[in-house]
Amino acid sequence: NPYKLLAYKTIGLDRENSQKVGLEQTYDSLLKGTTGKRLVRYIGGGVAVPMDENNYQIEPEDGKDIITTIDIHIQEIVENALMKMMVDNEAEQGCAIVMEVGTGKIKALANLGKGTDGNYWEDFNYAMTPTEPGSTFKLATLLSVLEDKKFSLSSPVNLGGGVWQINGQTVYDSEKHGTYESTVKRAFELSSNVGLAKLAYSSYAANPSQFINHLKKLGMDVPTGIDLYGERSPVVYKPGSRYWSATTLPWMAFGYNLAITPLHTCMLYNAVANNGTMMKPYLLSAVKKDGNISREIQPAASAQKICSEETLKDLKECLIGVCSDSGSTGYRLFKGTPYKVAGKTGTALVANGSRGYADHIYQSSFAGFFPADDPQYSCVVVIKNKPNAVKFYGASVAGPVFKEIADRLYMIYVKHNDILNYTAETGKDSNWYSYSGRKDDIEKMIKYLNIPYVDSTNTNSEWTKMYQQHSAPVLSKIDISDNSMPLLAGMGLKDALFISENIGIKLNIKGKGKVSMQSVAAGQPVAKGQTVDIVLN
């Protein structure tokens, strides 16, 4: 675990006298190699003397290396975005998943739980633990009724102002929107529990197994099969079982009376993004032996598509509508972004053990993919809030986490022609930073980005340091002398090598990135031929 918190529960641990978890547990047989053995005889003084090596020795064999699908940069983005919201909202636990649309590769998997000391840590794999999904599950309900031709997007549905009595129970929408006459598409965009419950009950009350069969086709009733120990089985009740009642079907339509993992939700949204082909999620990319790849894992796709092209087109239209049409649950989140998002909010009231639902604990979620017109990544965020949290809706808790992830991945990884689009900053950046390098290169970059800066060098010096001061970049001179150690911190390796070689010192290099540490402090005397250790990260 070189990055400590990052993906800690996913990388895991397999040691004696400790809980075995994660990839280390799953692939322990590959990683540990073979223990060597040697037959010895003991002579005077208890000294062990090896027997004939040819006949009585088994050479130890090094274990193999495994390469994961996780991108450490994406993992850091996801973990930081999740942590920020968890701390701000004092949430109990949460997870976030990023999956590569075309392959099913898990690029990031973050799990955070609040400890007794109030701090957050990767303490449990919440992404593989079934819970009631809430409104993100409405996509499965919509898929079913559209695929069976029970309704179309333009079909009318009465939302009853957000209240509906059914079989002695009452279905409520999360907000009293006062809408009565609506269409199927609008009901989905408003995330109406009443609307989706009515669609499911009208379509499948006489034959609920037809609806359950759709969930089976989507793999909702079985584990995802991800290559990680600890995945728990989902719970999908069957008609005729002792858990099935007159209200199971309508409540299931908006994500209650069943339990699936966030990973199941991610697979569903990823399949819609991937033109109907469901990909199996996986974490092992390749196996190496003595530095050479001995096995490479290929993506695994489902044999049949999850639905017809017509239904798929309608689902995408609705998911895009949630994030773009005024009045929809995700509209404010993505207003003004330079790319389209297809997604769905979710807010579920969850039970608190024997206290039931009395503590008003809500689970906020957001699931979707981006860019909507050429999907590269699917992402699911699920956060369980503290009891009676002031902020608990999916659009206000999980949604901003999704947006931060999407914004940063779009900027870093997604190419749109040759033009870079930049999202507007809503506030000044208070994070401290420090970069060093050629002054011409740094000035060219900040001028291209149109960022105001202060030049305190007052000279035509070749090398400069850029750092934050009062929320603005400041340039200061870096002095280079033939007999003193230069400041390399903040430089890329190319610049650090150029300066060092020019003054005659050698570098012993560890890591990659920019220079973060140097064994000889800047300004200290150095001699030609001297070796200096530097660490990059």
PDB file of C-alpha atoms in Angstrom, residues 267-505:
ATOM      1  CA  MET A 267     -22.772  -2.361 -14.519  1.00  0.00           C
ATOM      2  CA  LEU A 268     -26.320  -1.402 -15.563  1.00  0.00           C
ATOM      3  CA  TYR A 269     -25.468   2.220 -16.391  1.00  0.00           C
ATOM      4  CA  ASN A 270     -22.247   1.125 -18.076  1.00  0.00           C
ATOM      5  CA  ALA A 271     -24.235  -1.285 -20.282  1.00  0.00           C
ATOM      6  CA  VAL A 272     -26.511   1.547 -21.427  1.00  0.00           C
ATOM      7  CA  ALA A 273     -23.417   3.651 -22.167  1.00  0.00           C
ATOM      8  CA  ASN A 274     -21.857   0.696 -24.029  1.00  0.00           C
ATOM      9  CA  ASN A 275     -24.730   0.404 -26.531  1.00  0.00           C
ATOM     10  CA  GLY A 276     -26.453  -2.360 -24.579  1.00  0.00           C
ATOM     11  CA  THR A 277     -23.477  -4.667 -24.025  1.00  0.00           C
ATOM     12  CA  MET A 278     -22.882  -5.434 -20.356  1.00  0.00           C
ATOM     13  CA  MET A 279     -19.227  -5.789 -19.372  1.00  0.00           C
ATOM     14  CA  LYS A 280     -17.972  -7.865 -16.460  1.00  0.00           C
ATOM     15  CA  PRO A 281     -16.087  -5.629 -14.005  1.00  0.00           C
ATOM     16  CA  TYR A 282     -12.513  -6.671 -13.257  1.00  0.00           C
ATOM     17  CA  LEU A 283      -9.393  -5.495 -11.443  1.00  0.00           C
ATOM     18  CA  LEU A 284      -6.613  -7.817 -12.632  1.00  0.00           C
ATOM     19  CA  SER A 285      -5.143  -6.532 -15.883  1.00  0.00           C
ATOM     20  CA  ALA A 286      -2.076  -8.770 -16.273  1.00  0.00           C
ATOM     21  CA  VAL A 287       0.314 -11.151 -14.513  1.00  0.00           C
ATOM     22  CA  LYS A 288       4.088 -10.735 -14.761  1.00  0.00           C
ATOM     23  CA  LYS A 289       6.801 -13.311 -14.183  1.00  0.00           C
ATOM     24  CA  ASP A 290      10.399 -12.078 -13.943  1.00  0.00           C
ATOM     25  CA  GLY A 291       9.404  -8.802 -15.571  1.00  0.00           C
ATOM     26  CA  ASN A 292       7.636 -10.397 -18.540  1.00  0.00           C
ATOM     27  CA  ILE A 293       3.866 -10.541 -18.989  1.00  0.00           C
ATOM     28  CA  SER A 294       2.800 -14.176 -18.691  1.00  0.00           C
ATOM     29  CA  ARG A 295      -0.950 -13.602 -18.802  1.00  0.00           C
ATOM     30  CA  GLU A 296      -3.082 -10.684 -19.942  1.00  0.00           C
ATOM     31  CA  ILE A 297      -6.744 -10.442 -18.971  1.00  0.00           C
ATOM     32  CA  GLN A 298      -9.188  -9.604 -21.746  1.00  0.00           C
ATOM     33  CA  PRO A 299     -12.546  -7.839 -21.259  1.00  0.00           C
ATOM     34  CA  ALA A 300     -15.567 -10.143 -20.935  1.00  0.00           C
ATOM     35  CA  ALA A 301     -18.883  -9.081 -22.466  1.00  0.00           C
ATOM     36  CA  SER A 302     -22.361 -10.549 -22.000  1.00  0.00           C
ATOM     37  CA  ALA A 303     -23.582 -12.801 -24.791  1.00  0.00           C
ATOM     38  CA  GLN A 304     -26.753 -10.804 -25.421  1.00  0.00           C
ATOM     39  CA  LYS A 305     -27.628  -7.127 -25.233  1.00  0.00           C
ATOM     40  CA  ILE A 306     -29.681  -5.894 -22.310  1.00  0.00           C
ATOM     41  CA  CYS A 307     -32.440  -4.509 -24.556  1.00  0.00           C
ATOM     42  CA  SER A 308     -33.339  -3.443 -28.085  1.00  0.00           C
ATOM     43  CA  GLU A 309     -31.783  -0.469 -29.876  1.00  0.00           C
ATOM     44  CA  GLU A 310     -35.078   1.399 -29.636  1.00  0.00           C
ATOM     45  CA  THR A 311     -35.271   0.977 -25.868  1.00  0.00           C
ATOM     46  CA  LEU A 312     -31.612   1.883 -25.515  1.00  0.00           C
ATOM     47  CA  LYS A 313     -32.167   5.128 -27.405  1.00  0.00           C
ATOM     48  CA  ASP A 314     -35.081   6.015 -25.104  1.00  0.00           C
ATOM     49  CA  LEU A 315     -33.067   5.246 -21.954  1.00  0.00           C
ATOM     50  CA  LYS A 316     -30.226   7.506 -23.058  1.00  0.00           C
ATOM     51  CA  GLU A 317     -32.672  10.276 -23.898  1.00  0.00           C
ATOM     52  CA  CYS A 318     -34.153  10.097 -20.396  1.00  0.00           C
ATOM     53  CA  LEU A 319     -30.771   9.991 -18.628  1.00  0.00           C
ATOM     54  CA  ILE A 320     -29.531  12.981 -20.613  1.00  0.00           C
ATOM     55  CA  GLY A 321     -32.825  14.738 -19.868  1.00  0.00           C
ATOM     56  CA  VAL A 322     -32.265  14.313 -16.112  1.00  0.00           C
ATOM     57  CA  CYS A 323     -29.000  16.258 -16.395  1.00  0.00           C
ATOM     58  CA  SER A 324     -29.987  18.848 -18.980  1.00  0.00           C
ATOM     59  CA  ASP A 325     -33.709  19.687 -18.906  1.00  0.00           C
ATOM     60  CA  SER A 326     -34.734  22.555 -16.634  1.00  0.00           C
ATOM     61  CA  GLY A 327     -36.712  21.286 -13.658  1.00  0.00           C
ATOM     62  CA  SER A 328     -35.131  17.814 -13.704  1.00  0.00           C
ATOM     63  CA  THR A 329     -33.343  16.434 -10.649  1.00  0.00           C
ATOM     64  CA  GLY A 330     -29.833  16.807 -12.064  1.00  0.00           C
ATOM     65  CA  TYR A 331     -30.236  19.979 -14.120  1.00  0.00           C
ATOM     66  CA  ARG A 332     -28.502  22.463 -11.798  1.00  0.00           C
ATOM     67  CA  LEU A 333     -25.520  20.160 -11.303  1.00  0.00           C
ATOM     68  CA  PHE A 334     -24.408  20.114 -14.917  1.00  0.00           C
ATOM     69  CA  LYS A 335     -25.645  23.469 -16.166  1.00  0.00           C
ATOM     70  CA  GLY A 336     -22.878  25.074 -18.200  1.00  0.00           C
ATOM     71  CA  THR A 337     -20.523  22.082 -18.373  1.00  0.00           C
ATOM     72  CA  PRO A 338     -18.672  21.743 -21.717  1.00  0.00           C
ATOM     73  CA  TYR A 339     -19.803  18.115 -22.075  1.00  0.00           C
ATOM     74  CA  LYS A 340     -23.071  16.203 -21.752  1.00  0.00           C
ATOM     75  CA  VAL A 341     -23.803  13.875 -18.850  1.00  0.00           C
ATOM     76  CA  ALA A 342     -26.321  11.022 -18.743  1.00  0.00           C
ATOM     77  CA  GLY A 343     -27.267  10.132 -15.194  1.00  0.00           C
ATOM     78  CA  LYS A 344     -29.794   9.668 -12.431  1.00  0.00           C
ATOM     79  CA  THR A 345     -30.072  10.868  -8.850  1.00  0.00           C
ATOM     80  CA  GLY A 346     -31.138   8.625  -5.995  1.00  0.00           C
ATOM     81  CA  THR A 347     -32.286   9.162  -2.410  1.00  0.00           C
ATOM     82  CA  ALA A 348     -33.245   6.176  -0.251  1.00  0.00           C
ATOM     83  CA  LEU A 349     -34.437   6.052   3.355  1.00  0.00           C
ATOM     84  CA  VAL A 350     -32.478   3.203   4.972  1.00  0.00           C
ATOM     85  CA  ALA A 351     -33.092   1.206   8.139  1.00  0.00           C
ATOM     86  CA  ASN A 352     -30.901   1.555  11.232  1.00  0.00           C
ATOM     87  CA  GLY A 353     -30.933  -1.941  12.739  1.00  0.00           C
ATOM     88  CA  SER A 354     -33.666  -2.536  15.313  1.00  0.00           C
ATOM     89  CA  ARG A 355     -34.641   1.140  15.210  1.00  0.00           C
ATOM     90  CA  GLY A 356     -35.930   0.736  11.685  1.00  0.00           C
ATOM     91  CA  TYR A 357     -36.478   3.967   9.760  1.00  0.00           C
ATOM     92  CA  ALA A 358     -37.060   6.172  12.825  1.00  0.00           C
ATOM     93  CA  ASP A 359     -33.637   7.873  12.647  1.00  0.00           C
ATOM     94  CA  HIS A 360     -34.251   9.244   9.156  1.00  0.00           C
ATOM     95  CA  ILE A 361     -30.984   8.020   7.690  1.00  0.00           C
ATOM     96  CA  TYR A 362     -30.830   8.649   3.953  1.00  0.00           C
ATOM     97  CA  GLN A 363     -28.567   7.116   1.353  1.00  0.00           C
ATOM     98  CA  SER A 364     -27.677   9.550  -1.425  1.00  0.00           C
ATOM     99  CA  SER A 365     -26.579   8.273  -4.797  1.00  0.00           C
ATOM    100  CA  PHE A 366     -25.796   9.326  -8.332  1.00  0.00           C
ATOM    101  CA  ALA A 367     -25.143   7.023 -11.277  1.00  0.00           C
ATOM    102  CA  GLY A 368     -24.301   7.915 -14.854  1.00  0.00           C
ATOM    103  CA  PHE A 369     -21.777   8.138 -17.653  1.00  0.00           C
ATOM    104  CA  PHE A 370     -19.925  10.809 -19.614  1.00  0.00           C
ATOM    105  CA  PRO A 371     -19.516  12.341 -22.117  1.00  0.00           C
ATOM    106  CA  ALA A 372     -23.055  11.303 -23.040  1.00  0.00           C
ATOM    107  CA  ASP A 373     -22.476  11.519 -26.798  1.00  0.00           C
ATOM    108  CA  ASP A 374     -19.286   9.412 -26.654  1.00  0.00           C
ATOM    109  CA  PRO A 375     -19.203   7.622 -23.274  1.00  0.00           C
ATOM    110  CA  GLN A 376     -15.743   6.913 -21.878  1.00  0.00           C
ATOM    111  CA  TYR A 377     -16.443   6.357 -18.182  1.00  0.00           C
ATOM    112  CA  SER A 378     -19.376   5.293 -16.062  1.00  0.00           C
ATOM    113  CA  CYS A 379     -19.455   6.297 -12.413  1.00  0.00           C
ATOM    114  CA  VAL A 380     -21.554   5.550  -9.341  1.00  0.00           C
ATOM    115  CA  VAL A 381     -21.399   7.430  -6.028  1.00  0.00           C
ATOM    116  CA  VAL A 382     -23.269   6.183  -2.941  1.00  0.00           C
ATOM    117  CA  ILE A 383     -23.111   7.985   0.436  1.00  0.00           C
ATOM    118  CA  LYS A 384     -24.910   6.994   3.641  1.00  0.00           C
ATOM    119  CA  ASN A 385     -25.601  10.133   5.651  1.00  0.00           C
ATOM    120  CA  LYS A 386     -25.767  10.646   9.400  1.00  0.00           C
ATOM    121  CA  PRO A 387     -29.186  10.500  11.140  1.00  0.00           C
ATOM    122  CA  ASN A 388     -31.369  13.536  10.461  1.00  0.00           C
ATOM    123  CA  ALA A 389     -28.809  15.081   8.108  1.00  0.00           C
ATOM    124  CA  VAL A 390     -29.841  18.512   6.821  1.00  0.00           C
ATOM    125  CA  LYS A 391     -28.477  17.749   3.355  1.00  0.00           C
ATOM    126  CA  PHE A 392     -29.381  14.295   2.058  1.00  0.00           C
ATOM    127  CA  TYR A 393     -30.798  14.389  -1.486  1.00  0.00           C
ATOM    128  CA  GLY A 394     -28.811  12.565  -4.146  1.00  0.00           C
ATOM    129  CA  ALA A 395     -28.457  15.745  -6.218  1.00  0.00           C
ATOM    130  CA  SER A 396     -26.934  17.690  -3.311  1.00  0.00           C
ATOM    131  CA  VAL A 397     -24.689  15.001  -1.755  1.00  0.00           C
ATOM    132  CA  ALA A 398     -23.661  12.311  -4.257  1.00  0.00           C
ATOM    133  CA  GLY A 399     -24.215  14.506  -7.324  1.00  0.00           C
ATOM    134  CA  PRO A 400     -21.451  17.044  -6.583  1.00  0.00           C
ATOM    135  CA  VAL A 401     -18.979  14.181  -6.030  1.00  0.00           C
ATOM    136  CA  PHE A 402     -19.908  12.708  -9.413  1.00  0.00           C
ATOM    137  CA  LYS A 403     -19.553  16.125 -11.039  1.00  0.00           C
ATOM    138  CA  GLU A 404     -16.106  16.761  -9.587  1.00  0.00           C
ATOM    139  CA  ILE A 405     -14.942  13.353 -10.803  1.00  0.00           C
ATOM    140  CA  ALA A 406     -16.472  13.884 -14.248  1.00  0.00           C
ATOM    141  CA  ASP A 407     -15.057  17.413 -14.599  1.00  0.00           C
ATOM    142  CA  ARG A 408     -11.524  16.332 -13.784  1.00  0.00           C
ATOM    143  CA  LEU A 409     -11.564  13.170 -15.879  1.00  0.00           C
ATOM    144  CA  TYR A 410     -12.987  15.100 -18.803  1.00  0.00           C
ATOM    145  CA  MET A 411     -10.223  17.682 -18.565  1.00  0.00           C
ATOM    146  CA  ILE A 412      -7.403  15.139 -18.141  1.00  0.00           C
ATOM    147  CA  TYR A 413      -8.407  12.084 -20.160  1.00  0.00           C
ATOM    148  CA  VAL A 414     -11.164  12.867 -22.632  1.00  0.00           C
ATOM    149  CA  LYS A 415     -10.058  14.374 -25.961  1.00  0.00           C
ATOM    150  CA  HIS A 416     -12.538  16.559 -27.835  1.00  0.00           C
ATOM    151  CA  ASN A 417     -10.987  17.434 -31.161  1.00  0.00           C
ATOM    152  CA  ASP A 418      -7.843  19.498 -30.542  1.00  0.00           C
ATOM    153  CA  ILE A 419      -9.530  22.144 -28.416  1.00  0.00           C
ATOM    154  CA  LEU A 420      -9.340  22.204 -24.616  1.00  0.00           C
ATOM    155  CA  ASN A 421     -12.486  23.395 -22.889  1.00  0.00           C
ATOM    156  CA  TYR A 422     -12.131  24.768 -19.396  1.00  0.00           C
ATOM    157  CA  THR A 423     -14.823  24.900 -16.737  1.00  0.00           C
ATOM    158  CA  ALA A 424     -15.119  28.222 -14.965  1.00  0.00           C
ATOM    159  CA  GLU A 425     -13.746  28.507 -11.423  1.00  0.00           C
ATOM    160  CA  THR A 426     -16.403  29.641  -8.952  1.00  0.00           C
ATOM    161  CA  GLY A 427     -13.859  30.651  -6.311  1.00  0.00           C
ATOM    162  CA  LYS A 428     -10.176  31.283  -5.763  1.00  0.00           C
ATOM    163  CA  ASP A 429      -7.925  28.253  -5.257  1.00  0.00           C
ATOM    164  CA  SER A 430      -6.497  28.299  -1.718  1.00  0.00           C
ATOM    165  CA  ASN A 431      -4.357  25.173  -2.170  1.00  0.00           C
ATOM    166  CA  TRP A 432      -0.624  25.791  -1.907  1.00  0.00           C
ATOM    167  CA  TYR A 433       1.575  24.741  -4.804  1.00  0.00           C
ATOM    168  CA  SER A 434       5.138  25.099  -6.041  1.00  0.00           C
ATOM    169  CA  TYR A 435       6.573  24.414  -9.498  1.00  0.00           C
ATOM    170  CA  SER A 436      10.063  25.120 -10.816  1.00  0.00           C
ATOM    171  CA  GLY A 437      11.588  25.140 -14.278  1.00  0.00           C
ATOM    172  CA  ARG A 438      12.585  27.335 -17.184  1.00  0.00           C
ATOM    173  CA  LYS A 439      10.998  30.743 -16.885  1.00  0.00           C
ATOM    174  CA  ASP A 440      10.058  30.804 -20.580  1.00  0.00           C
ATOM    175  CA  ASP A 441       8.157  27.498 -20.241  1.00  0.00           C
ATOM    176  CA  ILE A 442       6.255  28.555 -17.124  1.00  0.00           C
ATOM    177  CA  GLU A 443       5.350  31.979 -18.519  1.00  0.00           C
ATOM    178  CA  LYS A 444       4.168  30.414 -21.759  1.00  0.00           C
ATOM    179  CA  MET A 445       1.867  28.037 -19.849  1.00  0.00           C
ATOM    180  CA  ILE A 446       0.234  30.599 -17.554  1.00  0.00           C
ATOM    181  CA  LYS A 447      -0.190  33.115 -20.376  1.00  0.00           C
ATOM    182  CA  TYR A 448      -1.830  30.453 -22.539  1.00  0.00           C
ATOM    183  CA  LEU A 449      -4.239  29.672 -19.689  1.00  0.00           C
ATOM    184  CA  ASN A 450      -4.841  33.423 -19.257  1.00  0.00           C
ATOM    185  CA  ILE A 451      -3.998  33.365 -15.540  1.00  0.00           C
ATOM    186  CA  PRO A 452      -2.864  36.655 -13.944  1.00  0.00           C
ATOM    187  CA  TYR A 453       0.520  36.353 -12.198  1.00  0.00           C
ATOM    188  CA  VAL A 454       3.167  38.391 -10.402  1.00  0.00           C
ATOM    189  CA  ASP A 455       6.795  38.375 -11.627  1.00  0.00           C
ATOM    190  CA  SER A 456       9.035  39.152  -8.647  1.00  0.00           C
ATOM    191  CA  THR A 457      12.267  38.127 -10.398  1.00  0.00           C
ATOM    192  CA  ASN A 458      12.852  41.585 -11.922  1.00  0.00           C
ATOM    193  CA  THR A 459      15.420  39.984 -14.150  1.00  0.00           C
ATOM    194  CA  ASN A 460      15.824  37.890 -17.263  1.00  0.00           C
ATOM    195  CA  SER A 461      16.819  34.826 -15.210  1.00  0.00           C
ATOM    196  CA  GLU A 462      16.577  31.527 -17.050  1.00  0.00           C
ATOM    197  CA  TRP A 463      15.158  29.511 -14.119  1.00  0.00           C
ATOM    198  CA  THR A 464      12.207  30.393 -11.924  1.00  0.00           C
ATOM    199  CA  LYS A 465       9.978  29.056  -9.163  1.00  0.00           C
ATOM    200  CA  MET A 466       6.194  29.533  -9.301  1.00  0.00           C
ATOM    201  CA  TYR A 467       4.212  29.380  -6.070  1.00  0.00           C
ATOM    202  CA  GLN A 468       0.888  30.537  -4.650  1.00  0.00           C
ATOM    203  CA  GLN A 469       0.589  33.829  -2.824  1.00  0.00           C
ATOM    204  CA  HIS A 470      -2.758  35.503  -2.081  1.00  0.00           C
ATOM    205  CA  SER A 471      -4.499  33.126  -4.535  1.00  0.00           C
ATOM    206  CA  ALA A 472      -2.265  34.221  -7.433  1.00  0.00           C
ATOM    207  CA  PRO A 473       0.873  32.673  -8.990  1.00  0.00           C
ATOM    208  CA  VAL A 474       4.144  34.426  -8.129  1.00  0.00           C
ATOM    209  CA  LEU A 475       7.426  33.905 -10.007  1.00  0.00           C
ATOM    210  CA  SER A 476      10.712  34.147  -8.130  1.00  0.00           C
ATOM    211  CA  LYS A 477      14.293  33.751  -9.309  1.00  0.00           C
ATOM    212  CA  ILE A 478      16.273  30.514  -8.884  1.00  0.00           C
ATOM    213  CA  ASP A 479      20.006  31.164  -8.619  1.00  0.00           C
ATOM    214  CA  ILE A 480      22.306  28.618 -10.273  1.00  0.00           C
ATOM    215  CA  SER A 481      25.938  28.441  -9.137  1.00  0.00           C
ATOM    216  CA  ASP A 482      28.749  26.054 -10.132  1.00  0.00           C
ATOM    217  CA  ASN A 483      29.730  25.309  -6.517  1.00  0.00           C
ATOM    218  CA  SER A 484      26.441  25.275  -4.598  1.00  0.00           C
ATOM    219  CA  MET A 485      23.425  22.958  -4.671  1.00  0.00           C
ATOM    220  CA  PRO A 486      20.545  24.338  -6.777  1.00  0.00           C
ATOM    221  CA  LEU A 487      16.895  24.156  -5.742  1.00  0.00           C
ATOM    222  CA  LEU A 488      15.501  21.181  -7.677  1.00  0.00           C
ATOM    223  CA  ALA A 489      12.242  20.744  -5.727  1.00  0.00           C
ATOM    224  CA  GLY A 490       9.230  21.263  -7.971  1.00  0.00           C
ATOM    225  CA  MET A 491      11.128  20.552 -11.198  1.00  0.00           C
ATOM    226  CA  GLY A 492      10.489  17.837 -13.705  1.00  0.00           C
ATOM    227  CA  LEU A 493      13.282  15.289 -14.202  1.00  0.00           C
ATOM    228  CA  LYS A 494      14.396  16.803 -17.531  1.00  0.00           C
ATOM    229  CA  ASP A 495      15.100  20.223 -16.011  1.00  0.00           C
ATOM    230  CA  ALA A 496      16.681  18.755 -12.870  1.00  0.00           C
ATOM    231  CA  LEU A 497      19.077  16.651 -14.963  1.00  0.00           C
ATOM    232  CA  PHE A 498      19.964  19.575 -17.238  1.00  0.00           C
ATOM    233  CA  ILE A 499      20.921  21.860 -14.337  1.00  0.00           C
ATOM    234  CA  SER A 500      22.777  19.140 -12.403  1.00  0.00           C
ATOM    235  CA  GLU A 501      24.833  17.968 -15.369  1.00  0.00           C
ATOM    236  CA  ASN A 502      25.788  21.553 -16.235  1.00  0.00           C
ATOM    237  CA  ILE A 503      27.340  22.099 -12.786  1.00  0.00           C
ATOM    238  CA  GLY A 504      28.912  18.628 -12.736  1.00  0.00           C
ATOM    239  CA  ILE A 505      26.876  16.728 -10.110  1.00  0.00           C
TER     240      ILE A 505
END
